[in-house]
Coordinates of C-alpha atoms in Angstrom, one line a residue:
M958 CA -14.6 -0.3 30.2
G959 CA -13.4 -3.1 28.2
L960 CA -11.6 -3.7 25.6
Q961 CA -13.9 -4.8 23.1
G962 CA -16.5 -2.2 23.8
L963 CA -13.5 0.7 23.9
T964 CA -13.2 -0.5 20.5
Y965 CA -16.2 -0.5 19.4
L966 CA -16.7 3.0 20.5
I967 CA -13.7 4.4 19.0
V968 CA -14.1 3.0 15.8
G969 CA -17.7 3.7 16.1
L970 CA -16.9 7.4 16.6
T971 CA -14.4 7.4 13.7
F972 CA -17.1 6.3 10.9
A973 CA -19.4 8.5 12.3
L974 CA -17.0 11.4 11.7
Y975 CA -15.9 10.5 8.4
I976 CA -19.8 9.8 7.1
G977 CA -20.8 13.3 8.7
I978 CA -17.8 14.6 6.6
A979 CA -18.8 12.9 3.6
I980 CA -22.4 14.4 4.0
W981 CA -21.1 18.2 4.5
A982 CA -19.1 18.3 1.8
R983 CA -20.7 15.9 -0.7
A984 CA -20.5 16.5 -4.6
G985 CA -23.1 18.7 -6.5
S986 CA -21.4 18.7 -9.4
T987 CA -19.2 16.3 -11.7
K988 CA -16.2 19.0 -10.8
E989 CA -17.0 18.6 -7.6
F990 CA -17.3 14.8 -7.8
Y991 CA -13.6 14.0 -9.5
A992 CA -11.8 17.0 -8.8
A993 CA -13.5 18.4 -5.5
G994 CA -14.0 21.7 -7.1
G995 CA -10.4 22.3 -8.0
S996 CA -10.1 24.4 -4.6
V997 CA -8.6 22.8 -1.9
H998 CA -5.9 24.4 0.2
P999 CA -2.4 22.8 -0.6
V1000 CA -1.9 21.9 3.3
L1001 CA -5.0 20.2 3.4
N1002 CA -4.5 18.6 0.0
G1003 CA -0.9 17.0 1.4
M1004 CA -2.7 15.6 4.5
A1005 CA -5.3 14.0 2.4
T1006 CA -3.1 12.9 0.3
G1007 CA -0.7 11.4 2.9
A1008 CA -4.1 9.7 3.8
D1009 CA -4.8 7.9 0.3
W1010 CA -1.1 7.5 -0.2
M1011 CA -0.7 5.4 3.2
S1012 CA -2.5 2.3 2.9
A1013 CA -3.5 -0.5 4.5
A1014 CA 0.4 -1.7 3.4
S1015 CA 2.0 0.9 4.9
F1016 CA 0.1 1.4 8.2
I1017 CA -0.3 -2.9 8.7
S1018 CA 2.0 -4.4 6.5
M1019 CA 5.7 -2.6 5.8
A1020 CA 6.3 -2.8 9.4
G1021 CA 5.6 -6.3 9.6
L1022 CA 7.5 -7.0 6.7
I1023 CA 10.6 -5.2 7.8
A1024 CA 9.9 -7.2 11.1
A1025 CA 10.3 -10.1 9.3
F1026 CA 12.7 -9.3 6.9
G1027 CA 15.0 -6.9 8.5
Y1028 CA 17.5 -5.1 6.4
G1029 CA 15.4 -6.6 3.2
G1030 CA 12.0 -5.1 4.0
A1031 CA 13.5 -1.3 4.1
L1032 CA 12.9 -1.6 0.0
F1033 CA 9.3 -1.1 1.0
L1034 CA 10.6 2.4 2.4
M1035 CA 12.7 3.6 -0.1
G1036 CA 10.7 2.3 -2.7
W1037 CA 7.4 4.2 -1.9
T1038 CA 8.6 7.2 -0.5
G1039 CA 11.4 7.2 -3.2
G1040 CA 8.1 7.2 -5.9
Y1041 CA 6.5 10.1 -4.4
V1042 CA 9.8 12.1 -4.7
L1043 CA 9.7 11.2 -8.8
L1044 CA 6.3 12.1 -8.7
A1045 CA 6.2 15.1 -7.2
M1046 CA 9.2 16.3 -9.1
L1047 CA 8.6 14.7 -12.6
L1048 CA 4.9 14.6 -12.9
A1049 CA 2.4 16.2 -10.7
P1050 CA 3.4 20.0 -11.5
Y1051 CA 2.9 19.4 -15.4
L1052 CA -0.4 17.6 -14.9
R1053 CA -2.2 19.9 -12.8
K1054 CA -1.0 22.3 -15.3
F1055 CA -2.3 20.2 -18.7
G1056 CA -5.7 20.7 -16.7
K1057 CA -7.6 17.3 -16.8
F1058 CA -9.6 15.4 -14.5
T1059 CA -8.3 12.1 -15.0
V1060 CA -5.3 10.2 -16.3
P1061 CA -6.8 8.3 -19.2
Q1062 CA -8.0 12.2 -20.2
F1063 CA -4.7 13.0 -20.5
F1064 CA -3.8 10.8 -22.7
G1065 CA -6.4 10.8 -24.7
T1066 CA -5.6 14.5 -25.8
R1067 CA -1.6 13.9 -25.6
Y1068 CA -1.9 11.1 -27.7
Y1069 CA -4.6 12.3 -30.1
S1070 CA -6.2 8.9 -29.8
Q1071 CA -9.4 7.9 -27.9
G1072 CA -7.6 4.2 -28.3
A1073 CA -4.9 5.4 -26.3
S1074 CA -7.1 6.7 -23.9
T1075 CA -9.3 3.1 -23.8
V1076 CA -5.6 1.2 -23.1
A1077 CA -5.2 3.9 -20.1
V1078 CA -8.3 2.6 -18.4
L1079 CA -7.9 -0.9 -18.8
C1080 CA -4.5 -0.3 -17.3
L1081 CA -5.8 1.8 -14.6
L1082 CA -8.2 -1.1 -13.5
M1083 CA -6.1 -3.7 -13.5
A1084 CA -3.5 -2.1 -11.2
S1085 CA -6.3 0.0 -9.1
L1086 CA -8.4 -3.1 -8.8
T1087 CA -5.1 -5.6 -7.7
Y1088 CA -4.5 -2.2 -5.4
I1089 CA -7.8 -2.2 -3.8
I1090 CA -7.3 -6.4 -3.0
G1091 CA -4.8 -5.0 -0.2
Q1092 CA -6.9 -2.7 1.7
M1093 CA -9.9 -4.9 1.7
T1094 CA -7.3 -7.8 3.0
G1095 CA -6.3 -5.0 5.3
V1096 CA -10.0 -4.3 6.9
G1097 CA -10.9 -8.0 7.2
V1098 CA -7.8 -8.3 9.5
A1099 CA -8.4 -5.5 11.6
F1100 CA -12.0 -6.1 11.7
S1101 CA -12.0 -9.5 12.5
R1102 CA -9.5 -9.2 15.4
F1103 CA -10.7 -6.1 17.5
L1104 CA -14.2 -6.2 16.1
G1105 CA -14.9 -10.1 17.0
V1106 CA -16.0 -10.9 13.7
S1107 CA -15.0 -12.9 10.8
N1108 CA -12.4 -11.7 8.3
S1109 CA -15.5 -11.8 5.6
T1110 CA -17.5 -9.7 8.0
G1111 CA -15.4 -7.1 8.6
I1112 CA -14.8 -6.9 4.5
F1113 CA -18.6 -6.7 4.4
V1114 CA -19.0 -4.0 6.9
G1115 CA -15.9 -2.2 5.1
M1116 CA -17.5 -2.3 2.0
A1117 CA -20.6 -0.5 3.3
I1118 CA -18.8 2.4 5.3
V1119 CA -16.8 3.2 2.2
F1120 CA -19.9 3.4 0.3
C1121 CA -21.8 5.9 2.6
Y1122 CA -18.9 8.4 2.3
A1123 CA -17.0 7.5 -1.5
V1124 CA -20.0 7.0 -2.8
F1125 CA -22.1 10.6 -2.0
G1126 CA -19.0 12.8 -1.7
G1127 CA -16.8 11.9 -4.8
M1128 CA -13.7 13.8 -4.6
K1129 CA -14.8 16.7 -2.4
G1130 CA -16.0 14.6 0.5
I1131 CA -13.2 12.2 0.1
T1132 CA -10.9 14.6 0.5
Y1133 CA -11.6 16.2 3.5
T1134 CA -12.7 12.7 5.2
Q1135 CA -8.9 11.5 4.5
V1136 CA -8.2 14.6 6.1
A1137 CA -9.9 13.6 9.4
Q1138 CA -8.1 9.3 8.5
Y1139 CA -4.8 10.7 8.5
C1140 CA -4.9 12.2 12.2
V1141 CA -7.0 9.2 12.9
L1142 CA -4.0 7.0 11.4
I1143 CA -0.8 9.2 12.6
L1144 CA -1.9 8.7 15.8
A1145 CA -2.6 5.2 16.0
Y1146 CA 0.9 4.6 14.6
T1147 CA 3.1 7.6 16.3
V1148 CA 1.2 6.7 20.0
P1149 CA 1.8 3.1 20.7
A1150 CA 5.6 3.9 19.1
V1151 CA 6.0 6.4 21.4
F1152 CA 5.0 4.3 24.5
I1153 CA 7.1 1.2 23.0
S1154 CA 10.4 3.0 22.6
L1155 CA 9.8 4.8 26.1
H1156 CA 9.9 1.2 27.7
L1157 CA 12.3 -0.4 25.7
T1158 CA 15.0 2.1 25.4
G1159 CA 13.9 5.0 27.5
N1160 CA 13.7 7.1 24.5
P1161 CA 10.1 8.7 23.7
L1162 CA 11.1 9.3 19.8
P1163 CA 11.1 5.7 18.3
Q1164 CA 13.0 7.1 15.4
L1165 CA 16.1 7.6 17.7
G1166 CA 15.1 4.8 20.2
L1167 CA 15.8 2.2 16.9
G1168 CA 19.6 3.2 17.3
S1169 CA 19.7 3.5 21.4
D1170 CA 21.0 1.2 23.5
L1171 CA 18.3 -0.9 25.6
A1172 CA 16.9 0.7 28.6
G1173 CA 19.7 -0.6 31.8
S1174 CA 22.1 -2.3 29.4
S1175 CA 25.2 -1.0 26.9
V1176 CA 23.7 -3.1 24.2
S1177 CA 22.0 -1.0 21.5
L1178 CA 18.1 -2.5 20.3
L1179 CA 19.7 -3.3 16.8
A1180 CA 23.0 -5.1 17.9
K1181 CA 20.6 -7.6 20.7
L1182 CA 17.9 -8.0 17.8
D1183 CA 21.0 -9.2 16.0
Q1184 CA 21.9 -11.8 18.3
I1185 CA 18.8 -13.0 18.9
S1186 CA 18.0 -13.2 15.4
V1187 CA 21.4 -15.7 14.9
D1188 CA 20.7 -17.9 18.1
L1189 CA 17.1 -18.4 16.3
G1190 CA 18.5 -19.6 13.4
F1191 CA 17.8 -16.5 11.1
A1192 CA 19.9 -14.7 9.0
Q1193 CA 21.3 -11.2 11.0
Y1194 CA 18.3 -9.2 11.3
T1195 CA 20.5 -5.6 9.8
T1196 CA 22.0 -7.0 6.9
H1197 CA 19.8 -9.5 5.3
M1198 CA 18.8 -9.0 2.2
R1199 CA 15.5 -10.2 0.0
G1200 CA 16.7 -12.2 -1.8
S1201 CA 19.7 -10.8 -4.6
M1202 CA 21.3 -7.9 -4.9
L1203 CA 19.4 -7.8 -8.4
N1204 CA 16.2 -8.5 -6.9
T1205 CA 16.2 -5.9 -4.2
F1206 CA 17.0 -3.4 -6.8
V1207 CA 14.5 -4.3 -9.5
Y1208 CA 11.9 -4.5 -6.7
T1209 CA 13.1 -1.0 -5.0
A1210 CA 12.4 0.3 -8.4
S1211 CA 9.4 -0.9 -9.3
L1212 CA 7.8 0.3 -6.4
M1213 CA 9.4 3.7 -7.1
I1214 CA 8.0 4.0 -10.4
G1215 CA 4.8 2.4 -9.9
T1216 CA 4.5 4.7 -7.0
A1217 CA 4.3 7.5 -9.8
G1218 CA 2.0 6.1 -11.8
L1219 CA -0.8 5.5 -9.3
P1220 CA -4.0 7.3 -11.0
H1221 CA -5.8 8.1 -7.6
V1222 CA -2.9 9.8 -6.1
I1223 CA -2.3 11.3 -9.1
M1224 CA -5.4 12.9 -9.2
R1225 CA -5.4 14.3 -5.9
F1226 CA -3.4 17.2 -7.6
F1227 CA -6.1 18.1 -9.8
T1228 CA -8.1 19.2 -6.3
V1229 CA -5.6 22.7 -6.0
P1230 CA -6.1 25.9 -7.6
T1231 CA -2.3 26.5 -9.3
V1232 CA 0.9 24.4 -10.3
K1233 CA 2.2 26.2 -7.3
D1234 CA 0.0 24.5 -4.9
A1235 CA 0.0 21.1 -6.9
R1236 CA 4.1 21.7 -5.8
A1237 CA 3.1 22.8 -2.2
S1238 CA 1.0 20.1 -1.8
A1239 CA 3.5 17.4 -2.5
G1240 CA 6.2 18.8 -0.5
W1241 CA 3.4 19.1 2.4
A1242 CA 2.4 15.3 1.6
L1243 CA 5.9 14.3 1.9
V1244 CA 6.3 15.7 5.3
F1245 CA 3.0 14.2 6.5
I1246 CA 4.2 10.8 5.3
A1247 CA 7.5 11.3 6.4
I1248 CA 6.5 11.2 9.9
L1249 CA 5.0 7.5 9.5
Y1250 CA 7.7 6.2 7.3
T1251 CA 10.5 7.1 9.5
T1252 CA 9.1 5.5 12.5
A1253 CA 7.9 2.2 10.6
P1254 CA 11.6 0.8 11.1
A1255 CA 11.4 1.2 15.3
V1256 CA 7.9 -0.3 14.8
A1257 CA 9.0 -3.3 13.5
A1258 CA 12.4 -3.6 15.5
M1259 CA 10.6 -3.2 18.5
A1260 CA 7.6 -5.3 17.7
K1261 CA 9.9 -8.1 16.6
I1262 CA 11.8 -8.2 20.5
N1263 CA 8.7 -8.0 22.1
L1264 CA 7.3 -10.8 20.6
L1265 CA 10.5 -13.2 20.6
T1266 CA 11.0 -11.8 24.1
T1267 CA 7.1 -12.7 24.8
I1268 CA 8.1 -16.5 23.5
N1269 CA 11.4 -16.4 25.2
P1270 CA 11.0 -14.7 28.0
K1271 CA 15.0 -15.1 29.4
I1272 CA 15.7 -14.3 25.9
M1273 CA 17.1 -10.7 27.1
T1274 CA 19.6 -12.1 29.5
D1275 CA 20.3 -15.6 28.9
N1276 CA 21.5 -17.0 25.1
N1277 CA 20.8 -20.7 26.1
I1278 CA 17.7 -20.7 24.1
T1279 CA 17.4 -24.1 23.8
A1280 CA 17.2 -24.7 27.5
P1281 CA 14.4 -26.8 28.5
D1282 CA 12.7 -24.2 30.4
A1283 CA 13.5 -21.4 28.3
Q1284 CA 10.2 -21.0 26.1
I1285 CA 6.7 -20.7 27.8
K1286 CA 4.2 -23.0 28.0
Y1287 CA 1.2 -22.9 25.4
A1288 CA -1.0 -23.6 28.1
E1289 CA 0.3 -20.2 30.1
R1290 CA 0.0 -17.9 26.5
P1291 CA -1.0 -14.4 27.5
D1292 CA -4.4 -13.0 26.4
W1293 CA -3.4 -11.5 23.2
M1294 CA -2.1 -14.8 21.5
K1295 CA -5.6 -16.6 21.9
R1296 CA -7.4 -13.4 20.8
W1297 CA -5.6 -13.1 17.6
E1298 CA -5.9 -17.2 17.5
K1299 CA -9.4 -16.8 17.1
T1300 CA -8.9 -14.9 13.8
G1301 CA -6.5 -18.1 12.1
L1302 CA -4.0 -15.0 11.8
L1303 CA -1.5 -17.0 14.8
K1304 CA -1.5 -20.5 14.3
F1305 CA 0.8 -23.0 16.8
T1306 CA 1.1 -26.6 16.1
D1307 CA 2.8 -28.5 19.0
K1308 CA 5.0 -30.8 16.6
N1309 CA 7.5 -32.2 19.7
G1310 CA 4.7 -32.8 22.1
D1311 CA 6.5 -30.6 24.6
G1312 CA 3.4 -28.1 25.4
R1313 CA 5.7 -25.4 24.7
I1314 CA 6.3 -22.6 22.0
Q1315 CA 9.6 -23.2 19.7
L1316 CA 9.8 -20.3 17.1
Y1317 CA 12.7 -20.4 15.3
N1318 CA 14.3 -20.8 11.5
D1319 CA 13.6 -24.6 11.1
K1320 CA 15.4 -24.3 7.8
S1321 CA 18.3 -23.8 9.9
K1322 CA 21.2 -26.7 9.8
D1323 CA 22.1 -25.3 13.5
P1324 CA 22.6 -28.7 15.6
K1325 CA 21.4 -26.9 18.4
F1326 CA 17.7 -27.5 17.8
A1327 CA 17.8 -31.0 16.6
A1328 CA 19.8 -31.5 20.3
A1329 CA 17.3 -30.0 22.0
G1330 CA 14.4 -31.7 20.7
W1331 CA 12.9 -29.6 18.3
K1332 CA 11.0 -30.9 15.4
G1333 CA 10.0 -28.0 13.1
N1334 CA 8.7 -24.0 14.2
E1335 CA 5.5 -24.4 15.8
L1336 CA 4.3 -20.4 15.8
T1337 CA 2.8 -19.6 12.7
V1338 CA 2.5 -15.4 12.6
N1339 CA 0.8 -13.4 9.5
K1340 CA 3.1 -10.9 8.7
D1341 CA -0.1 -8.4 8.6
I1342 CA -0.8 -8.7 12.2
M1343 CA 2.7 -7.1 13.7
V1344 CA 1.5 -3.8 13.6
L1345 CA -1.9 -4.0 15.4
A1346 CA -0.8 -6.9 17.4
N1347 CA 2.2 -4.6 18.8
P1348 CA 0.1 -2.9 21.6
E1349 CA -1.2 -6.0 22.9
I1350 CA 2.1 -7.6 22.8
A1351 CA 3.8 -4.3 25.0
L1352 CA 0.6 -4.5 27.2
L1353 CA -0.5 -0.8 26.4
P1354 CA -3.4 0.3 28.0
N1355 CA -7.2 -0.6 26.1
W1356 CA -7.5 2.8 24.3
V1357 CA -4.5 3.1 22.7
I1358 CA -5.1 -0.6 21.4
A1359 CA -8.7 0.7 20.4
L1360 CA -6.8 3.6 18.6
V1361 CA -4.6 1.6 16.3
A1362 CA -7.8 -0.7 15.5
A1363 CA -9.2 2.7 14.4
G1364 CA -6.1 3.4 12.6
G1365 CA -5.3 0.8 10.4
L1366 CA -9.3 0.6 9.2
A1367 CA -8.7 4.6 8.3
A1368 CA -5.6 3.5 6.3
A1369 CA -7.4 0.8 4.6
L1370 CA -10.6 3.0 3.8
S1371 CA -9.0 6.1 3.2
T1372 CA -7.1 4.7 0.0
A1373 CA -10.0 1.9 -1.1
A1374 CA -11.9 5.4 -1.4
G1375 CA -9.4 7.2 -3.5
L1376 CA -8.9 3.6 -5.8
L1377 CA -12.9 3.9 -6.3
L1378 CA -12.9 7.4 -7.1
A1379 CA -10.4 6.7 -10.0
I1380 CA -12.2 3.9 -11.3
S1381 CA -15.3 5.0 -11.2
S1382 CA -13.9 7.8 -12.9
A1383 CA -12.6 5.8 -15.4
I1384 CA -15.7 3.9 -16.4
S1385 CA -18.2 6.6 -16.5
H1386 CA -16.3 9.4 -17.7
D1387 CA -13.2 8.2 -19.8
L1388 CA -15.4 5.1 -21.2
L1389 CA -19.3 6.4 -20.6
K1390 CA -18.8 10.1 -21.6
E1391 CA -16.2 10.6 -24.2
K1392 CA -16.6 6.9 -26.1
F1393 CA -20.0 5.4 -25.7
M1394 CA -22.5 8.4 -24.7
P1395 CA -21.2 12.0 -25.2
D1396 CA -24.3 13.7 -25.3
L1397 CA -24.5 12.1 -21.3
S1398 CA -25.3 15.2 -19.1
E1399 CA -23.7 16.0 -15.8
K1400 CA -26.3 14.9 -14.0
G1401 CA -26.0 11.3 -15.7
E1402 CA -22.2 11.2 -15.9
L1403 CA -22.6 11.8 -11.9
M1404 CA -25.3 9.2 -11.4
A1405 CA -23.0 7.2 -14.1
G1406 CA -19.8 7.9 -11.5
K1407 CA -21.7 6.2 -8.2
I1408 CA -23.0 3.6 -9.7
A1409 CA -20.0 2.9 -11.3
M1410 CA -18.5 2.8 -7.7
A1411 CA -20.8 1.4 -6.1
C1412 CA -20.4 -1.8 -9.0
S1413 CA -16.6 -0.6 -8.0
I1414 CA -17.1 -1.9 -4.3
L1415 CA -18.8 -5.3 -5.0
V1416 CA -16.5 -6.6 -6.5
A1417 CA -13.2 -5.3 -4.5
G1418 CA -14.8 -7.2 -1.7
Y1419 CA -15.2 -10.1 -3.7
L1420 CA -11.1 -9.9 -4.2
G1421 CA -10.4 -8.9 -0.4
L1422 CA -12.0 -12.3 -0.1
N1423 CA -9.9 -13.8 -2.3
P1424 CA -6.6 -12.0 -2.3
P1425 CA -3.3 -13.4 -3.6
D1426 CA -0.7 -12.7 -1.2
F1427 CA -1.1 -10.6 2.3
A1428 CA -1.7 -6.9 2.0
A1429 CA 2.1 -5.5 1.0
G1430 CA 2.5 -8.0 -1.1
T1431 CA -0.7 -7.8 -3.0
V1432 CA -0.2 -3.9 -3.5
A1433 CA 3.6 -4.4 -4.8
I1434 CA 1.8 -6.1 -7.7
A1435 CA -0.2 -3.2 -8.3
F1436 CA 2.9 -0.7 -8.5
G1437 CA 4.4 -3.5 -10.6
L1438 CA 1.4 -2.7 -12.8
A1439 CA 1.1 0.9 -12.9
A1440 CA 5.0 0.7 -13.3
S1441 CA 4.6 -0.8 -16.5
S1442 CA 2.4 0.7 -18.2
I1443 CA 0.9 3.8 -16.5
F1444 CA 4.0 5.7 -15.9
P1445 CA 6.2 5.2 -19.0
A1446 CA 3.7 6.7 -21.1
L1447 CA 3.4 9.9 -18.8
M1448 CA 6.9 10.4 -18.8
M1449 CA 7.2 10.4 -22.4
G1450 CA 4.1 12.1 -23.1
I1451 CA 5.2 14.6 -21.1
F1452 CA 9.2 14.9 -21.7
S1453 CA 9.4 13.3 -25.1
K1454 CA 7.4 15.8 -28.1
T1455 CA 8.0 12.9 -30.4
M1456 CA 6.3 10.1 -28.9
N1457 CA 3.1 9.3 -30.7
K1458 CA -0.2 7.4 -30.1
Q1459 CA 1.0 4.4 -32.0
G1460 CA 4.2 4.3 -29.8
A1461 CA 2.4 4.9 -26.6
I1462 CA -0.3 2.2 -27.0
A1463 CA 1.7 -0.6 -28.4
G1464 CA 4.5 0.8 -25.2
M1465 CA 1.7 0.2 -22.8
L1466 CA 0.0 -3.0 -23.8
A1467 CA 3.5 -4.3 -24.2
G1468 CA 4.7 -3.5 -21.1
I1469 CA 1.2 -4.6 -18.7
G1470 CA 1.3 -8.1 -21.0
I1471 CA 4.6 -8.9 -20.1
T1472 CA 4.3 -8.2 -16.7
M1473 CA 0.7 -9.8 -16.2
L1474 CA 2.2 -13.0 -18.1
Y1475 CA 5.1 -13.2 -14.8
V1476 CA 3.0 -12.4 -12.3
F1477 CA -0.2 -14.6 -13.6
A1478 CA 2.4 -17.7 -13.8
H1479 CA 3.2 -17.5 -10.6
K1480 CA -0.1 -16.2 -8.5
G1481 CA -2.5 -17.4 -11.0
I1482 CA -4.8 -16.2 -13.9
F1483 CA -6.5 -13.0 -12.0
F1484 CA -5.3 -14.5 -9.0
I1485 CA -7.8 -17.3 -9.2
K1486 CA -6.5 -20.0 -7.3
G1487 CA -4.9 -23.4 -9.4
T1488 CA -4.4 -21.4 -12.4
S1489 CA -0.7 -20.4 -12.3
F1490 CA 1.2 -21.9 -14.9
L1491 CA 4.5 -22.1 -14.1
G1492 CA 5.0 -25.5 -15.5
L1493 CA 5.3 -24.3 -18.8
F1494 CA 8.7 -22.2 -18.0
G1495 CA 10.1 -25.0 -16.5
G1496 CA 8.1 -25.2 -13.2
K1497 CA 10.4 -23.0 -11.0
A1498 CA 9.6 -19.9 -9.2
N1499 CA 11.4 -16.2 -9.9
F1500 CA 12.9 -17.8 -13.1
F1501 CA 13.6 -14.7 -14.4
L1502 CA 17.1 -13.7 -13.2
G1503 CA 15.4 -14.7 -9.3
I1504 CA 13.5 -11.6 -9.8
E1505 CA 9.9 -12.3 -7.6
P1506 CA 7.0 -11.4 -9.6
N1507 CA 6.0 -8.6 -6.9
A1508 CA 9.2 -6.7 -8.4
F1509 CA 8.6 -7.5 -12.2
G1510 CA 7.1 -3.9 -13.2
A1511 CA 10.3 -2.6 -13.5
I1512 CA 11.2 -4.8 -16.3
G1513 CA 8.0 -4.7 -17.8
A1514 CA 8.5 -0.4 -17.9
L1515 CA 11.9 -1.4 -19.6
V1516 CA 10.0 -3.5 -22.2
N1517 CA 7.2 -0.6 -23.0
F1518 CA 10.0 2.1 -23.2
A1519 CA 11.9 -0.3 -25.9
V1520 CA 8.8 -1.0 -27.4
A1521 CA 7.3 2.8 -27.3
F1522 CA 10.2 3.8 -29.0
A1523 CA 10.7 0.9 -31.5
V1524 CA 7.1 1.4 -33.0
K1525 CA 7.5 5.4 -33.6
N1526 CA 10.5 5.7 -35.3
M1527 CA 8.2 2.8 -37.5
T1528 CA 5.6 4.9 -37.5
E1529 CA 4.0 8.8 -38.9
P1530 CA 5.4 11.7 -36.7
V1531 CA 3.7 13.7 -34.1
P1532 CA 1.1 16.4 -35.3
E1533 CA 2.7 20.1 -35.2
D1534 CA -0.1 21.1 -32.5
I1535 CA 0.4 18.0 -30.0
A1536 CA 4.3 18.9 -30.2
N1537 CA 3.7 22.1 -29.5
M1538 CA 1.0 21.6 -26.7
V1539 CA 3.4 19.2 -24.9
E1540 CA 6.4 22.3 -25.0
Q1541 CA 3.8 24.5 -23.1
V1542 CA 3.2 21.9 -20.3
R1543 CA 6.3 21.5 -19.9
I1544 CA 7.0 25.2 -18.8
P1545 CA 6.2 25.0 -15.4
K1546 CA 4.1 28.2 -15.0
G1547 CA 0.6 28.8 -15.2
S1548 CA -2.4 26.5 -15.2
G1549 CA -5.2 26.0 -17.1
E1550 CA -9.0 25.2 -14.8
V1551 CA -9.6 21.7 -14.1
T1552 CA -12.3 20.5 -17.2
G1553 CA -13.4 17.3 -18.3
A1554 CA -13.9 18.6 -21.9
H1555 CA -11.2 17.9 -24.5

C-alpha cells in the first residue's frame, strides 16, 4: 500500500477508535460531563492529563523550535515541565480538596463574589481561545500534508472530529479518548526517534543518542551540529540564546506559571476520587510527559542534521560548503520536499539563478557566501513541519510516516477537546447556570454545555484559519494570559487568608490587561492582522526591556500580585468564615465530593 493510502488507513482507524470510545463513555449527567463522575483511576488520569497537556505545540512545534533556535529553544522544555511541577505541588491537591467542577467556581466561592467568578470566566476564555488557535494550526499542518487536502479543509475536518467525541462524551468521553490518544502520540513520537537515533549514532535510545558520537566517527552529534551551524553562518547550536538572558528568564517563568494556571489541565484533577489520587495522577502524568519531553531535544538535533545533510550531501565529511557542487540541484530534490512544497510550508526561491538550493543565514557577515555568488537564503522551512517531516527526511518506512501523522493529530485534538470542555463549562455552568439561569435543570445545563462547546468549535476553527503565530508561539501567548490572570489569583486564594475579593478582581484585571496591551500592540487587536499599534510605543518591537510579547505573562503576573495586595490593603478584610475555609483547604488531607454547587 502506498504512503497516502496507508496514512488514510491509520488516521481513519485512530479516529474511529476515538469516536467509538466517546460513544461508549458518553456523559449522562453534568457530573460526568464536567468531571467524569469523579471516579477515574490515577494512572489513567495521568495518561489522559499527559495527552491533554502535550498539545500540537509539544508534538509538532516544540522540536522545530529547538531545531531552529538550538539551546535558546530549550526554554520551552524548562518552562512547560517546570510549570507542571508547580501545578502538581502547589495547586492540584488543594483544588481537588475544594471539590468544585471549575476554576471560576473556586474563585466565586473563595472570593465570596460572583464578580470574581465572572472575571475568571473572561480570563479563562481569553487564554483558552488563544491556546486553541495553536491546536487548530497544528491540525491544519498535519492534514494538509498527510491527507493531501488544503490547510483550511484540514481544520474543518478536525473540527468535525472534535465535535463528535467532545460534545457527546463530555469529560468522561474525553478522558478515555485521551488515554487512547496518549498511546498513539507517544508511539508516533518515539518510534521514529529510535530509528533515526540508531541510524545516526548506533544508539537506540534518542536521549542517549543526543550525546553520542556519530556512527563510524569520533565526533559527537552535537559537536558536528555546532560546526555545521557556524559554517552556515548561524550561531553555535548548543550555546545560542533566545534574545537576552532577561528575555530567556522571563519567557521561561511565563511558561511555568502559565502552565500552572491552565484551566483545562486543572480540571483533570477533579476527575479522581481523593486528594491522594490527585497527587498520584500528577506524578504519573509527569512520568508520561517526561517520555516525550526528554526525547524532544534529540528529535530536534537529529532533524536538523538530516535536513542540512539533505541540502548539503557532503557536509558531514567536507567543510567546504560553498563549493559549486556542494548543494543539491533543485530539480533533483527528494520527493518529501515536493510533497511539503504543495502545502506552502516549505518554499524555494532561486535568488542567484544557479538551480541549486542554498540554505544558510543570509544575515551573516562572513564574506565566503558573497564570494561564492550566494545572494540570500533560498529555502524557507516552517518550524512546525520539522517533526512531521523528520521520518520522511530520514527515509523511514511508510507506516512510520503515517503513524507520525496520526500522532500529530492525536496531540492537537486531545488538547483541543480539553480546552473546549473548559470553555463550555465556563459558559454553561459558571455564567448561564450560576449567574443568569439559576433554576436551569441538570438536563438543560447539559444541553447548554453541548451547545456552548459546539459554538466554541466554530470560533476555534475560524481563529485556526487566521493564526497570529506558529503553533508553539501562539500557545506561548495563551500561557502568558493564564500566567498574568489565573495563576496569581489561585495562589493567593490558597495561600493567603487575607486576600479579599476586591484585591483579587483588581489584580486579575490589571494583570491580563497589561499583558493583552503588550501582546496586541505587537500581534494586533484580538490577533486581527493590520490592527497592531506598536507606533504608539515608538514602533520598536519588544520595547519593554527587550522582552518578547509571548513572554510578557510573567510581567503581567507581577503586576497582578502588586495590584491585588495594594487594593487589599485599602479595602475591608476577608470575612472570618472565608479565612477559616482557606485554612481547612490548606490541610492536605481528605476531600469533598466534586460538586457544581456553591
